[in-house]
Steps between C-alpha positions, in 0.01 A plus 500: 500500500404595124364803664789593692741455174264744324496763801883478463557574115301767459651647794817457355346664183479850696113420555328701748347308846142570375559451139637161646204436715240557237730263201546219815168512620623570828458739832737769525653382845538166334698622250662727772561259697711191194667853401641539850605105557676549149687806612635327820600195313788660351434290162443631162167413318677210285659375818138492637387378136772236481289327856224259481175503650611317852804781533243744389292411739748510750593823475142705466276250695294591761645248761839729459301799537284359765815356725665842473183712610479554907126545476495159365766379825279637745242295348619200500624544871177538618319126290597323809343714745197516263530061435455473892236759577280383230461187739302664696089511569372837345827597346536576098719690240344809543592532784823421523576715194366835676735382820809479210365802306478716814866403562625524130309806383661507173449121478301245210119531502279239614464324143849463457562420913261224429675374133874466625383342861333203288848499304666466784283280657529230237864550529562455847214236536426297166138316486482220326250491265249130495285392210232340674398170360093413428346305804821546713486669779193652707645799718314586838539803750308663784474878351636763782168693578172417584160509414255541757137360577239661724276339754184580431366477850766647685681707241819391605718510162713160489776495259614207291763372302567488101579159359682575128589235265610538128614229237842563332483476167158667376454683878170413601395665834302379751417706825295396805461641859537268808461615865894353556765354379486189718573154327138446453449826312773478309454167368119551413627816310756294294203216451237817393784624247537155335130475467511843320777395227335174472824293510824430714840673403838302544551659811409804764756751603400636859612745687740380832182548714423239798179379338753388194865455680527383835911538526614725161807418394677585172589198412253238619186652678257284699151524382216519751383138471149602400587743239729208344167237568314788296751462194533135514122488474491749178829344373679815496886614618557712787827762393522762794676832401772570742477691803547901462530460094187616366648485121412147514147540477557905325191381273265496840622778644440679219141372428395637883653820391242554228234344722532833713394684195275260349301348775594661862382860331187397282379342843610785762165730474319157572408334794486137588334308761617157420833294367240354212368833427846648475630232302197565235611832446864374451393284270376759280814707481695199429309451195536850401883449528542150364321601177723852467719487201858449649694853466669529114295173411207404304331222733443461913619268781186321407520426159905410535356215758255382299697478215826389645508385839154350596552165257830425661383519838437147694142415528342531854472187748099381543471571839602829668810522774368436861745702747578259774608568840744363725463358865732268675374299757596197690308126434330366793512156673140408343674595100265808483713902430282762609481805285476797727292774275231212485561305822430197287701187482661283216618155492850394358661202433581331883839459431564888534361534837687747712622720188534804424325566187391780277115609397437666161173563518261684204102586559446154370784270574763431785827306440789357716821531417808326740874583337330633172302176441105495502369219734139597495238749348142560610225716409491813716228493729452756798259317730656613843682204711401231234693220325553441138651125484635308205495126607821466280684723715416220849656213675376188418331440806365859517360444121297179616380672815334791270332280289310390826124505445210278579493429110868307492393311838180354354667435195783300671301326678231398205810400288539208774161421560128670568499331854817751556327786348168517681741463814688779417180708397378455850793639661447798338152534538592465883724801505416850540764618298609268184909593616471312817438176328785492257737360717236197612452434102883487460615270802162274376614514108872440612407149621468337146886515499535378831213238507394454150166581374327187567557558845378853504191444283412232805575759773325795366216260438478394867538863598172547289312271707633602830397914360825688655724650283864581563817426475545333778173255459690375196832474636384257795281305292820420264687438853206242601451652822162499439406331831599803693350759258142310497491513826494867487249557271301472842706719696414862550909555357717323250824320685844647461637246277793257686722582187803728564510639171166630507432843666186526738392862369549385129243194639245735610510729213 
């Protein structure tokens, strides 16, 4: 305004336009051009003297002279046009200026198209600016082109997907190429990029995709249970930026912009034959461009996170995230779920028989899960058609019935008296297979409750002498129907016993 007070007096002096531009230190149009908005004032210089700066200002601004110039209308008509096309894939400024320059011949230039559309695009849309906080937020995005891998066999070039990540505060990249961006390449990326920090931030901003968001919403979005099981076990946040608003994670979208330039091109003359060898020659460029000194500073991403950010972050768990899977299956009658990749079953409690229940299963463990509760967990094991059984998990009577073995008999029946034992012993010995005696030991054992073991010391005893050894020998002897059963010691057959409660085919067994 000092300027334009100066330009004024000498002019009133009788001054000359270029004596005035050389004393003012100012172009010739420029002093043309305050000369020509005094003249149409209609004010005197000490009416125009008499104003201060803001009135000043008012009257020879630029925003007065832009408003009233029609190259500057047409302009400004055409931002909104511009705002939308810019949308699109493969579309920039450049060329939408030519497309307004070939309309408006006489028009702005490029430089200055460019410098008023930003003007106008803060005023139309204001961005908030955010001062990211050290060991806040971890942003994550799936960059928009691929890389590509080639078989070496075949030749057949595969292409694969960019994982980006970048800490807030000091902006840390990390970049890694999966073959999709399925939950369980997604989550291993997130996992690989804590690994590389070396700590966990407060919380990950993803992007709405299905590995992250199963329903996005922009108030309350619903995780994808696995990707919140992966948080839980890091002790992180899950904060999902809203659908279609990709200023909420601007500081991601703008670190895969630069990874076109500093990664995608260092690696285009290359080729690749594997995800590992790829990821090698990532890893390289990321170096190169975490240890650049940041534009119009004096240190890089790295040295900001090691000197800011890396002491605040939380320390990592002891034992790495295990992605689970999910399989619901129904309990059968016998307590056992089946879990159909393995076709192996696992007990659970009895009580839940007839359930529906879920499987989370990892390469080493599988847990049950009925209304968000966990009623069992095994270790995984994929034997085909096989059964994993806690004893916990069984009826009482199925418990006692597993812990059948020739062991328990003998030592049942030694507990009561060695007459009983060596009776028992020779049942077995009798039997081809040790499972068909076990129910001859039990109804023989189960008479010390009935009969006392006095009495079934002095039967088993007998039974010793006499050399046959069943159930049924015992039973009769404790009955005292001995006469009959002597008698058949000389028959070619044992008698059907004259009892009703005995069965003849039980006799004979």
């Amino acid at each position: 305004m000092s300027k334009i007070r100066k330009i004024l007096r000498m002019y009133s002096h009788g001054r000359s336009i270029l004596s005035i531009s050389a004393q003012a230190d100012a172009s010739r149009n420029t002093v043309k051009k305050y000369l020509t908005s005094f003249k149409d004032s209609g004010f005197t210089f000490d009416e125009v003297n008499a104003l201060n700066d803001k009135e000043l200002e008012d009257l020879f601004g630029k925003s007065k002279e832009h408003l009233s110039n029609s190259r500057m209308q047409s302009m400004l008509r055409c931002y909104p046009h511009v705002d939308k096309q810019l949308k699109r894939v493969g579309v920039n400024r450049q060329m939408l200026w030519k497309e307004y320059y070939k309309e408006f011949p006489d028009g702005y230039l490029y430089s200055q198209f460019c410098f008023y559309f930003n003007q106008w695009k803060a005023r139309v849309n204001p961005v908030m600016h955010i001062d990211h906080k050290a060991g806040d937020k971890l942003y994550v995005d799936f960059a928009g082109k691929k890389l590509s891998i080639t078989d070496k066999d075949t030749g057949e070039i595969i292409e694969v997907e960019v994982f980006v990540a970048i800490l807030g505060a000091s902006q840390l990249t990390y970049v890694e190429a999966v073959l999709t961006q399925q939950k369980e390449d997604f989550i291993m990326a997130c996992e690989h990029t804590l690994l590389y920090i070396g700590g966990v931030p407060d919380a990950i901003v993803p992007d709405n995709l299905k590995a992250a968001v199963t329903k996005s919403s922009r108030y309350e979005p619903t995780l994808n249970e696995t990707f919140a099981d992966f948080a839980d076990h890091y002790g992180t946040t899950i904060l999902a930026a809203r659908a279609f608003r990709p200023r909420d994670k601007a500081l991601v979208e703008g670190a895969v912009k630069i990874m076109y330039t500093r990664i995608y091109a260092p690696l285009r003359k290359s080729v690749y034959h594997s995800l590992n060898e790829l990821n090698e020659a990532i890893r390289e460029a990321l170096e190169i461009h975490n240890n650049l000194l940041l534009q119009g500073r004096n240190y890089s991403r790295r040295q900001q996170f090691e000197e800011v950010e890396r002491g605040v972050l939380t320390p990592l768990p002891v034992l790495r995230y295990e992605l689970k899977k999910q399989f619901h299956a129904t309990i059968m009658k016998n307590g056992h779920v089946c879990l159909g990749p393995d076709k192996h079953n696992y007990s659970v409690p009895y009580r839940f028989i007839g359930k529906k229940i879920k499987l989370l299963y990892s390469s080493n463990s599988v847990e049950a899960f009925y209304h968000y509760e966990r009623i069992a967990i095994h270790k995984r094991t994929r034997s085909m058609h096989g059964y994993t059984t806690d004893k916990e998990h069984l009826a009482s009577t199925h418990q006692f019935v597993t812990d059948w073995n020739p062991e328990r008999f003998l030592g049942w029946a030694a507990a009561i008296h060695e007459d009983v034992r060596l009776y028992i012993h020779n049942i077995f010995d009798r039997k081809t297979h040790v499972e068909q005696a076990y129910k001859s030991c039990l109804g023989i054992l189960n008479f010390s409750r009935k009969v006392g073991n006095e009495r079934l010391i002095l039967a088993c005893r007998r039974g010793l002498n006499y050399g046959i050894y069943n159930y049924k020998t015992i039973q009769m002897i404790l009955e005292k129907n001995m006469d009959q059963y002597e008698e058949s010691l000389f028959a070619d057959e044992l008698p059907m016993p004259s009892h009703d409660n005995i069965r003849g085919e039980d006799y004979y067994q």
